[in-house]
PDB file of C-alpha atoms and ligand atoms in Angstrom:
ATOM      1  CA  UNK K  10      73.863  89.535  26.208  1.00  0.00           C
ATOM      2  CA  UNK K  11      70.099  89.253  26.488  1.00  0.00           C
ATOM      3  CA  UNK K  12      68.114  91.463  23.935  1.00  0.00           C
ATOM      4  CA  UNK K  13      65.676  91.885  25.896  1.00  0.00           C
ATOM      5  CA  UNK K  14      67.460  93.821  28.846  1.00  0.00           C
ATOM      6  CA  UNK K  15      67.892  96.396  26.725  1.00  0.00           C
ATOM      7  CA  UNK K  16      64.362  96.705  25.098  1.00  0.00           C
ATOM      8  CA  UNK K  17      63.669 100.480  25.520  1.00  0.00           C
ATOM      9  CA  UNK K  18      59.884 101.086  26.402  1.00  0.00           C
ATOM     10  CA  UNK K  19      58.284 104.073  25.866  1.00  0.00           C
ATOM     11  CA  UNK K  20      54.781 105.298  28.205  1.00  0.00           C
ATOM     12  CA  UNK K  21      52.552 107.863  27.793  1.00  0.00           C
ATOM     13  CA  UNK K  22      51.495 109.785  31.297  1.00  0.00           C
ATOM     14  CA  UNK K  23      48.346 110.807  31.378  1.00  0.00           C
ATOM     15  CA  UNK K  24      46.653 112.849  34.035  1.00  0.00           C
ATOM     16  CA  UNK K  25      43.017 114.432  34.278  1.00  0.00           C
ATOM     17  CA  UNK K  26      41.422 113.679  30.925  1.00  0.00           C
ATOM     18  CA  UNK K  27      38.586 115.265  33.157  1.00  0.00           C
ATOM     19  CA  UNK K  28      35.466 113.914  29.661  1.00  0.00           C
ATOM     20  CA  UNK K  29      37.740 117.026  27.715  1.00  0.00           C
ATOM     21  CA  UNK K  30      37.433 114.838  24.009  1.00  0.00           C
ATOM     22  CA  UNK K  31      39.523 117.565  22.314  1.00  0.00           C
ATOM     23  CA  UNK K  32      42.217 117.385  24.781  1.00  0.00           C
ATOM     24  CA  UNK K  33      42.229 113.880  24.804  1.00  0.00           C
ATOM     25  CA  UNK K  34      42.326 113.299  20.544  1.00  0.00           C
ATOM     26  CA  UNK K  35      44.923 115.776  20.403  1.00  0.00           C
ATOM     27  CA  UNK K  36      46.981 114.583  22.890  1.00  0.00           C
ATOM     28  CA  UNK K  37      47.017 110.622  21.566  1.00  0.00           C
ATOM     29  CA  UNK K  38      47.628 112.328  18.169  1.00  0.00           C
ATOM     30  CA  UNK K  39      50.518 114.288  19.534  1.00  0.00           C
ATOM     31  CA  UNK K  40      51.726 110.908  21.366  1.00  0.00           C
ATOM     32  CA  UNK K  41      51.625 109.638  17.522  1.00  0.00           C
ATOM     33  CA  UNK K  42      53.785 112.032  15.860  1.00  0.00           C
ATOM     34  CA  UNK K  43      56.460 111.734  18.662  1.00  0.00           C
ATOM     35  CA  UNK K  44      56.871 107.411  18.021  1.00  0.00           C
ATOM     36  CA  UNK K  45      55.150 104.588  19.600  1.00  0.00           C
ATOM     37  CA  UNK K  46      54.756 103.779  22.864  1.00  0.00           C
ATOM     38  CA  UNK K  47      54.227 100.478  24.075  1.00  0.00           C
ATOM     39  CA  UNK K  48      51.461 101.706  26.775  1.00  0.00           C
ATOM     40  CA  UNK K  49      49.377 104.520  28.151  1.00  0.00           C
ATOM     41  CA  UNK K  50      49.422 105.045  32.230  1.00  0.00           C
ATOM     42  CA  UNK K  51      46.495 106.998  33.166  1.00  0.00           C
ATOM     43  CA  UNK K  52      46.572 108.676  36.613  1.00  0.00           C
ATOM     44  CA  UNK K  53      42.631 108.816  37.240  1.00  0.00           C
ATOM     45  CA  UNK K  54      40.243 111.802  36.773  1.00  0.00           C
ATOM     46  CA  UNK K  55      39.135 110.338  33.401  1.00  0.00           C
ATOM     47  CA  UNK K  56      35.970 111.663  33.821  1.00  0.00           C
ATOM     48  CA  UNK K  57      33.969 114.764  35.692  1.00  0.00           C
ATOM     49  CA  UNK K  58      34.013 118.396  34.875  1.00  0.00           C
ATOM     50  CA  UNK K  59      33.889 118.348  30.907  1.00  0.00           C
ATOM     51  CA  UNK K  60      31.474 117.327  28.042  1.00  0.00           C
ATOM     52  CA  UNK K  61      32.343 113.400  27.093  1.00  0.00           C
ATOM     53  CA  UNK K  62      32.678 111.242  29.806  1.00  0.00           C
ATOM     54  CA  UNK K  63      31.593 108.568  27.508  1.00  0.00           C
ATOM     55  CA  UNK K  64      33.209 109.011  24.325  1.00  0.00           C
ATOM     56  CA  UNK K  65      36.678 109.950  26.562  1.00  0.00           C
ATOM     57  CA  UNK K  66      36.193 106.417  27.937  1.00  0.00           C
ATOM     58  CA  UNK K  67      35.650 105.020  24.682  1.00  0.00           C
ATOM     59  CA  UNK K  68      38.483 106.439  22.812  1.00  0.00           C
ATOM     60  CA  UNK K  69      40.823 105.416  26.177  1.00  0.00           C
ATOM     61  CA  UNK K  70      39.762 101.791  26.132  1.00  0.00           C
ATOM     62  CA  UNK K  71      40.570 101.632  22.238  1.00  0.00           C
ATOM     63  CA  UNK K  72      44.417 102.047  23.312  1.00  0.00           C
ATOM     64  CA  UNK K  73      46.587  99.493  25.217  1.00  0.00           C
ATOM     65  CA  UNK K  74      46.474 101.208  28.833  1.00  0.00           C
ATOM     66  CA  UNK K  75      46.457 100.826  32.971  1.00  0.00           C
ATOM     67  CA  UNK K  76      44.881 103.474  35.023  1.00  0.00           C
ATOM     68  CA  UNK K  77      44.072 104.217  38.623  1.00  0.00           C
ATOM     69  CA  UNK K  78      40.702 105.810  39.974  1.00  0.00           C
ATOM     70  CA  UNK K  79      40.347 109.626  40.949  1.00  0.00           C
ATOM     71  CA  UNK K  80      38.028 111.091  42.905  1.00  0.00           C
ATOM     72  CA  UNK K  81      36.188 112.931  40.434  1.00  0.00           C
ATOM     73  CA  UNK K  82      35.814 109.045  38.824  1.00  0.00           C
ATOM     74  CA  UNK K  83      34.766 107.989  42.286  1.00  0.00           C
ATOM     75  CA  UNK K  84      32.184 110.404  42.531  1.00  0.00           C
ATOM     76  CA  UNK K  85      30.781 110.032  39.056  1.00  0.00           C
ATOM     77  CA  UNK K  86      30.124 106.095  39.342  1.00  0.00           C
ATOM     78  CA  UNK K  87      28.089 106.999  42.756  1.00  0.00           C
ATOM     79  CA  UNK K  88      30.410 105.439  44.840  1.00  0.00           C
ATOM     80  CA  UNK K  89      30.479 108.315  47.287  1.00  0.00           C
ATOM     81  CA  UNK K  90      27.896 111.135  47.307  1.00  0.00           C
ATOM     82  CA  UNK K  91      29.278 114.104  45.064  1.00  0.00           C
ATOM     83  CA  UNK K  92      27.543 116.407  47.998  1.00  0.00           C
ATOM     84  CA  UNK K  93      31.179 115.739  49.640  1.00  0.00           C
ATOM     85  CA  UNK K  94      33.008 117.252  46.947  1.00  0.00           C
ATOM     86  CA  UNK K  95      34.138 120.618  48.073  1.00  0.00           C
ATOM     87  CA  UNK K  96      33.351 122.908  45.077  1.00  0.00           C
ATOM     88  CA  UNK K  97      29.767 122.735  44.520  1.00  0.00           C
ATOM     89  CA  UNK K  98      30.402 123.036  40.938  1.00  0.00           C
ATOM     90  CA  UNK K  99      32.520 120.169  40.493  1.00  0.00           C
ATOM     91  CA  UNK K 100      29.302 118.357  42.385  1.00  0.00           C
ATOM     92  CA  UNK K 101      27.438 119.748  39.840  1.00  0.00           C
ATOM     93  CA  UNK K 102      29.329 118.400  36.747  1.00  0.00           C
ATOM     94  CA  UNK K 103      29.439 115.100  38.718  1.00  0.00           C
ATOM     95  CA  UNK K 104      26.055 114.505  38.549  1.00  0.00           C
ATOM     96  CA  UNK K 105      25.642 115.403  35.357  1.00  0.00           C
ATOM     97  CA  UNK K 106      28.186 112.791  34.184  1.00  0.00           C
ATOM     98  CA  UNK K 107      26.472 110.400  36.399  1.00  0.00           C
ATOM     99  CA  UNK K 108      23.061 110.632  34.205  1.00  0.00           C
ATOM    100  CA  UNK K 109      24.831 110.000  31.234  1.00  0.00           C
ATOM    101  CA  UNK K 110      27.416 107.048  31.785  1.00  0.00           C
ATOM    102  CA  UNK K 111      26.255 104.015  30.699  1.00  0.00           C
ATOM    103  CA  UNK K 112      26.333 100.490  32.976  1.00  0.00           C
ATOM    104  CA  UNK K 113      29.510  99.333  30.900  1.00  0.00           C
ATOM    105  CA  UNK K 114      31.486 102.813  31.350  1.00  0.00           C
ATOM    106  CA  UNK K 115      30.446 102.450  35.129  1.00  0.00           C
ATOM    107  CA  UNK K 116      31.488  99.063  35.544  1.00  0.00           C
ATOM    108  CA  UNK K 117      34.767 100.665  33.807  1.00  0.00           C
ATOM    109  CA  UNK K 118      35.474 103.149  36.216  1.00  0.00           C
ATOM    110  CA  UNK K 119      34.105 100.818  39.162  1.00  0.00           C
ATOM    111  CA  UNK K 120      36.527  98.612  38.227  1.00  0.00           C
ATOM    112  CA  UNK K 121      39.973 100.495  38.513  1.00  0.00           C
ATOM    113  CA  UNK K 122      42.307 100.170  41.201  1.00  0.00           C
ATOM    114  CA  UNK K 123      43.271 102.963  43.597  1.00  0.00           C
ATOM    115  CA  UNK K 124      46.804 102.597  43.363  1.00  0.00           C
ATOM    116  CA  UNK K 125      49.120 100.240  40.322  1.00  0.00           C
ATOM    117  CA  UNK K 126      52.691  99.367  40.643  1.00  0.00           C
ATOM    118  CA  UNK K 127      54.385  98.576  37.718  1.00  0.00           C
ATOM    119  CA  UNK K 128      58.020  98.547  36.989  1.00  0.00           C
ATOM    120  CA  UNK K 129      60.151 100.930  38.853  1.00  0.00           C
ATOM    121  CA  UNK K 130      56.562 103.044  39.312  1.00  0.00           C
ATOM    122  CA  UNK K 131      53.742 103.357  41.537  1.00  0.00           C
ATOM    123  CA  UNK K 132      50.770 105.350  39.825  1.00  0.00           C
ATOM    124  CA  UNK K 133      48.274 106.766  42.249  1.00  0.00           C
ATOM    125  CA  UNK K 134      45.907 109.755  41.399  1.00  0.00           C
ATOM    126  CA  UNK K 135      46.333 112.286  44.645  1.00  0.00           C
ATOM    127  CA  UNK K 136      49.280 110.858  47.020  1.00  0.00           C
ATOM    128  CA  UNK K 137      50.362 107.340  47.970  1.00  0.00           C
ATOM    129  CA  UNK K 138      49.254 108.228  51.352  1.00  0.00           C
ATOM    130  CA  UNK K 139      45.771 109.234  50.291  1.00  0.00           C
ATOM    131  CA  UNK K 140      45.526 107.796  46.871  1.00  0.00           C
ATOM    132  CA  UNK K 141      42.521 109.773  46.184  1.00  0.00           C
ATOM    133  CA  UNK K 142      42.353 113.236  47.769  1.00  0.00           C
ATOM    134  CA  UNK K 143      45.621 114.563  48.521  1.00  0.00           C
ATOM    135  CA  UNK K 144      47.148 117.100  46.706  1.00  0.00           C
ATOM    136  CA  UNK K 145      51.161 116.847  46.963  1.00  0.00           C
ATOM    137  CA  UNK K 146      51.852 120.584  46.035  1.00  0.00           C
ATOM    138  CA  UNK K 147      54.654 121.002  48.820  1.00  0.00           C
ATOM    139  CA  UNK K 148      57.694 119.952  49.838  1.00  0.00           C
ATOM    140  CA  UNK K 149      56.676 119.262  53.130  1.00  0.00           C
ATOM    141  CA  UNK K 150      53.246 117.204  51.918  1.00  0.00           C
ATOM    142  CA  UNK K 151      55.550 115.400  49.364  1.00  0.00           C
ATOM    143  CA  UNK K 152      58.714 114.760  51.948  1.00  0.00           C
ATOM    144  CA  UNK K 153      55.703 112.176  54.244  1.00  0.00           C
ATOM    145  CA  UNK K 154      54.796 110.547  50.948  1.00  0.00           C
ATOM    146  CA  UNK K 155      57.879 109.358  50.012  1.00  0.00           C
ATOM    147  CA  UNK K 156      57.367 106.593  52.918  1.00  0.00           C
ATOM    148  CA  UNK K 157      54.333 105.388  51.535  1.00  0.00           C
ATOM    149  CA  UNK K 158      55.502 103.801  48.446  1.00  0.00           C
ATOM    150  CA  UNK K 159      57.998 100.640  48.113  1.00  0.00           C
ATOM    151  CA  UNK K 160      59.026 101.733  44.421  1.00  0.00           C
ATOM    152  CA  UNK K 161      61.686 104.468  43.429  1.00  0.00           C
ATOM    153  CA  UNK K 162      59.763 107.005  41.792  1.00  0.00           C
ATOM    154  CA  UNK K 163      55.776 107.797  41.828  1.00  0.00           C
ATOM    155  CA  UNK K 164      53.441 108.966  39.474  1.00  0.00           C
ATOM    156  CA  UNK K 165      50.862 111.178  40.712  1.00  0.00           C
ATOM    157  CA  UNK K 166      48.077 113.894  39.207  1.00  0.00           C
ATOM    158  CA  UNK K 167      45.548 115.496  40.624  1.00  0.00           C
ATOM    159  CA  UNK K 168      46.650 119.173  41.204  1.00  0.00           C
ATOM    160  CA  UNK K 169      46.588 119.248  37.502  1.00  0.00           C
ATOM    161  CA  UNK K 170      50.928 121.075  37.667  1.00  0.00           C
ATOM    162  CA  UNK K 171      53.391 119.626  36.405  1.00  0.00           C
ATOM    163  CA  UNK K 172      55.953 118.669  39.675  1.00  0.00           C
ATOM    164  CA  UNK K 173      58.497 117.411  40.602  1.00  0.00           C
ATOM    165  CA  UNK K 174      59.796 116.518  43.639  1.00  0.00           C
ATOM    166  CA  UNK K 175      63.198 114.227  45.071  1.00  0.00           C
ATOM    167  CA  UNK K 176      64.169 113.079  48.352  1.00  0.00           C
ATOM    168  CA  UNK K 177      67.935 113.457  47.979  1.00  0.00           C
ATOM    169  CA  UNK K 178      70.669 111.301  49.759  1.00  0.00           C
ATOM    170  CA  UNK K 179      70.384 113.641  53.573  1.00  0.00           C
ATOM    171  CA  UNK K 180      66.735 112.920  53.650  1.00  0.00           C
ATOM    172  CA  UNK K 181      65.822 116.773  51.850  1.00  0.00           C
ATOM    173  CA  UNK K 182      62.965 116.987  49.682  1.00  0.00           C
ATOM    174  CA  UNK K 183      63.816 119.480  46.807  1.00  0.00           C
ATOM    175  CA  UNK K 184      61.740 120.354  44.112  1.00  0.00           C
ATOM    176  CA  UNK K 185      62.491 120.376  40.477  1.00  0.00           C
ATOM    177  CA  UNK K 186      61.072 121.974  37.623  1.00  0.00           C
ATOM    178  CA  UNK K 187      59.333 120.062  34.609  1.00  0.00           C
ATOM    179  CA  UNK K 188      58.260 121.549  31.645  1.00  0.00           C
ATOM    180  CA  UNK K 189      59.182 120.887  27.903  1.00  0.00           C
ATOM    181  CA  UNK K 190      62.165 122.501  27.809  1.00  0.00           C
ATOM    182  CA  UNK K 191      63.188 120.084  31.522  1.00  0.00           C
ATOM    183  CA  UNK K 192      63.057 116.666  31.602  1.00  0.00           C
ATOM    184  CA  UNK K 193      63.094 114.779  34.975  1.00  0.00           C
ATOM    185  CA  UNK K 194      66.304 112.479  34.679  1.00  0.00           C
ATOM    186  CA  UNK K 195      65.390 109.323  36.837  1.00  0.00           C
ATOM    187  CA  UNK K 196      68.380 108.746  38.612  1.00  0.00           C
ATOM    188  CA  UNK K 197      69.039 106.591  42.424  1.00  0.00           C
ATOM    189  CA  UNK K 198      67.247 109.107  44.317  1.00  0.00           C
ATOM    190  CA  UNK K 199      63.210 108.676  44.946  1.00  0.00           C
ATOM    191  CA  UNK K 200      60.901 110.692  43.420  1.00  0.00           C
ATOM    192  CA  UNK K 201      57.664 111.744  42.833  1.00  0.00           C
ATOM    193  CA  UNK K 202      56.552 113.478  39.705  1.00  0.00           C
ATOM    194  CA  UNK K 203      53.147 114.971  37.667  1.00  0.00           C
ATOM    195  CA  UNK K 204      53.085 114.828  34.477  1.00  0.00           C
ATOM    196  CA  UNK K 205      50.349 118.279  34.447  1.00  0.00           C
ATOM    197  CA  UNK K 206      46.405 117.659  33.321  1.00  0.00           C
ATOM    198  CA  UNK K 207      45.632 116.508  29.840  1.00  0.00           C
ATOM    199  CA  UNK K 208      41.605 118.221  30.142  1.00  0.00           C
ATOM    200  CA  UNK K 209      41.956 120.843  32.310  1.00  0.00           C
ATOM    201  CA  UNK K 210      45.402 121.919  32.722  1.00  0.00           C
ATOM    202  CA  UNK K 211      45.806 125.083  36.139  1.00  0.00           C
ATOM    203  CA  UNK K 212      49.795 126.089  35.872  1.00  0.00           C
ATOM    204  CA  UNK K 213      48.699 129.454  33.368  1.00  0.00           C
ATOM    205  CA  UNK K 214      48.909 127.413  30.243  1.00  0.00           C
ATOM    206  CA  UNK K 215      45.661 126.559  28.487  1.00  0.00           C
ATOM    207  CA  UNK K 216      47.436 123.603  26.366  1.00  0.00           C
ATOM    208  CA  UNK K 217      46.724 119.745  26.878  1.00  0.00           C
ATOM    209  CA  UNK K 218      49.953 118.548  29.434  1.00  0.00           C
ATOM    210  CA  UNK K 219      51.408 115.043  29.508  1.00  0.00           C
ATOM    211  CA  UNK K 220      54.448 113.395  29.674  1.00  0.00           C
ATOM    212  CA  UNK K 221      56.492 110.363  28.365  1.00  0.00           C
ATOM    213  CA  UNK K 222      58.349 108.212  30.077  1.00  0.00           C
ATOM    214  CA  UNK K 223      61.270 106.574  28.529  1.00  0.00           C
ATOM    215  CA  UNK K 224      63.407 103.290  29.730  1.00  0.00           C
ATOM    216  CA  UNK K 225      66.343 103.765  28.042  1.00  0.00           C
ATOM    217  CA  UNK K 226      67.025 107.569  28.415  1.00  0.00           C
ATOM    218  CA  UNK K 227      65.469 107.103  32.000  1.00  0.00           C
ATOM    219  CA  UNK K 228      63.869 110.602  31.584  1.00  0.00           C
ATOM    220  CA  UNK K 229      60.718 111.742  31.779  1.00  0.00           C
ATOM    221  CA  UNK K 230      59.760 114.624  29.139  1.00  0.00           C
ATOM    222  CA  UNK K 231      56.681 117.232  29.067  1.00  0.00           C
ATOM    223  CA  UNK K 232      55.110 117.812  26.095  1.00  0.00           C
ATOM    224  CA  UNK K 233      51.931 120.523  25.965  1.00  0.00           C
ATOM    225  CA  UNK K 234      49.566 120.234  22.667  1.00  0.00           C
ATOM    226  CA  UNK K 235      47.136 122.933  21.629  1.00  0.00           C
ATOM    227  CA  UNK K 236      43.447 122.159  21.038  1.00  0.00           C
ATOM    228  CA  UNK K 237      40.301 122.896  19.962  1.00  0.00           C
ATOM    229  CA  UNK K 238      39.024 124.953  23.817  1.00  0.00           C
ATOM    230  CA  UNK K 239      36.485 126.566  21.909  1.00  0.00           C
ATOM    231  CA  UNK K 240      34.305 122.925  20.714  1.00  0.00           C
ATOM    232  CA  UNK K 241      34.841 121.790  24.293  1.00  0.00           C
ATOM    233  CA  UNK K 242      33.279 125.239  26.003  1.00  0.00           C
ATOM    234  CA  UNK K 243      30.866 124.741  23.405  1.00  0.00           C
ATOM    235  CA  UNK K 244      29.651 121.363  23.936  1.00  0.00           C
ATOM    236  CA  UNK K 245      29.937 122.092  27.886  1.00  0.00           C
ATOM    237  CA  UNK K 246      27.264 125.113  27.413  1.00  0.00           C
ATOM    238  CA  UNK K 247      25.529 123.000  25.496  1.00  0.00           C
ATOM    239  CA  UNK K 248      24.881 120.676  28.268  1.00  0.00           C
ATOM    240  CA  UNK K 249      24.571 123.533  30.954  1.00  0.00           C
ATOM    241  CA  UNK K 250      27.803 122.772  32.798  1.00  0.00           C
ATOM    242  CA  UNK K 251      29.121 125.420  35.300  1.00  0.00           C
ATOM    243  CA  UNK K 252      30.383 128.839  33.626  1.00  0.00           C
ATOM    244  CA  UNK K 253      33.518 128.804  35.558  1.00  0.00           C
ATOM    245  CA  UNK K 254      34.411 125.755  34.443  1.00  0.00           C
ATOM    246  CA  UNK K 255      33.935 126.636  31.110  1.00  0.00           C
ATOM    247  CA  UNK K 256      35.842 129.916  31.145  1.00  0.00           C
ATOM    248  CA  UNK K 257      39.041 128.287  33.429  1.00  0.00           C
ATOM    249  CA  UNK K 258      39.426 125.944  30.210  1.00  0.00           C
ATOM    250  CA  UNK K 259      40.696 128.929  28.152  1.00  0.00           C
ATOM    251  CA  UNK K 260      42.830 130.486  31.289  1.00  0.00           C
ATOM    252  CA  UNK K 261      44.649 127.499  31.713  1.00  0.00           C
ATOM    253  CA  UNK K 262      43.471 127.625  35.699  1.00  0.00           C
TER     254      UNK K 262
HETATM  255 ZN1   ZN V   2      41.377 116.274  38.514  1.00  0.00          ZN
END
């Protein structure tokens, strides 16, 4: 017997860090006190909405991860004009993150790939059809995307809800619940499943989501830390970011 078949590996999921520092700390420390894990997969949305676009990409690029792009990361680097962006004040946090990325942190999020495929996974931020502006909040929208990825299960963020959904052996797409009380148990079937939003979590609860993946129990738990909301609304006044994001922070939508 080989060792190495059996080498259980651990990954952190990580969805919409969306420049929310607190989130972020807390959420690496929380990753801490649960074991190691051999890598971080970050499903894009790094940056846009909150106060520390840099320092969030600092503190990322200090741990051993992969991540795809998002649109709000997209936007930021000036790739595409944030006047597209349908909420004005998601524009409006854009731009603001825009004056104060540096060249490196641009070159950063310039850099990352739309969609990553790694082990039995493919990561993409919105949908594998549309890697970066579909939201797969149906079963209907997630039954077409299970034809546009090779791999058995994807890895998806973007609506910022934790989700799951499988294509069972008839060719039904069911949906399952997640949360930290239910695991996803990564069986034969395909699925596709969000791990929630680290920095700006919208399913009613206000605490930092994410998720670990692990090899050898082939499941894929929630966990949901608690941080500091009040010295991120802070900062974001501070900086004159839009009110309502500032107040969704604490609702949790
Ligand atoms: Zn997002």
């Amino acid at each position: 017997m080989l060792w190495y078949d059996n080498a259980v590996m651990k990954y952190a999921l990580l969805a919409d860090i969306h420049s929310n520092l607190e989130a972020l700390t807390a959420v690496l420390e929380d990753i801490d006190r649960n074991g190691s894990i051999d890598e971080i997969w970050v499903l894009g949305d790094i940056v846009g909405y909150g106060p520390d676009p840099r320092e969030c990409i600092k503190l990322l690029r200090s741990h051993k991860h992969i991540a795809v792009s998002g649109n709000h990361d997209v936007f930021c680097t000036g790739k595409m004009d944030a006047r597209y962006l349908l909420n004005p004040e998601a524009a409006t946090a854009c731009r603001w993150t825009s004056r104060v990325l540096s060249p490196e942190d641009m070159e950063y999020l310039n850099a990352l790939p739309e969609v990553i495929e790694r082990d039995d996974f493919t990561l993409a931020h919105g949908s594998p059809r549309d890697p970066l502006w579909e939201y797969i909040m149906t079963q209907n929208i997630a039954l077409i995307n299970f034809d546009y990825f090779r791999t058995r299960y994807c890895l998806v963020g973007h609506s910022h809800i934790p989700m799951v959904f499988k294509l069972d052996e008839n060719g039904n797409c069911i949906s399952l619940p997640l949360s930290e009380s239910i695991g996803a148990v990564l069986g034969k079937d395909k699925m596709i499943i969000n791990p929630g939003g680290v920095g700006q979590p919208r399913d009613g609860d206000p605490r930092a989501g994410y998720a670990i993946y692990n090899s050898e129990a082939r499941m894929i738990r929630m966990h949901r830390v608690a941080y500091d909301i009040k010295l991120t609304q802070q900062k974001m006044v501070k900086q004159n970011l839009p009110v309502r994001l500032i107040s969704r922070l604490e609702k949790g939508l």
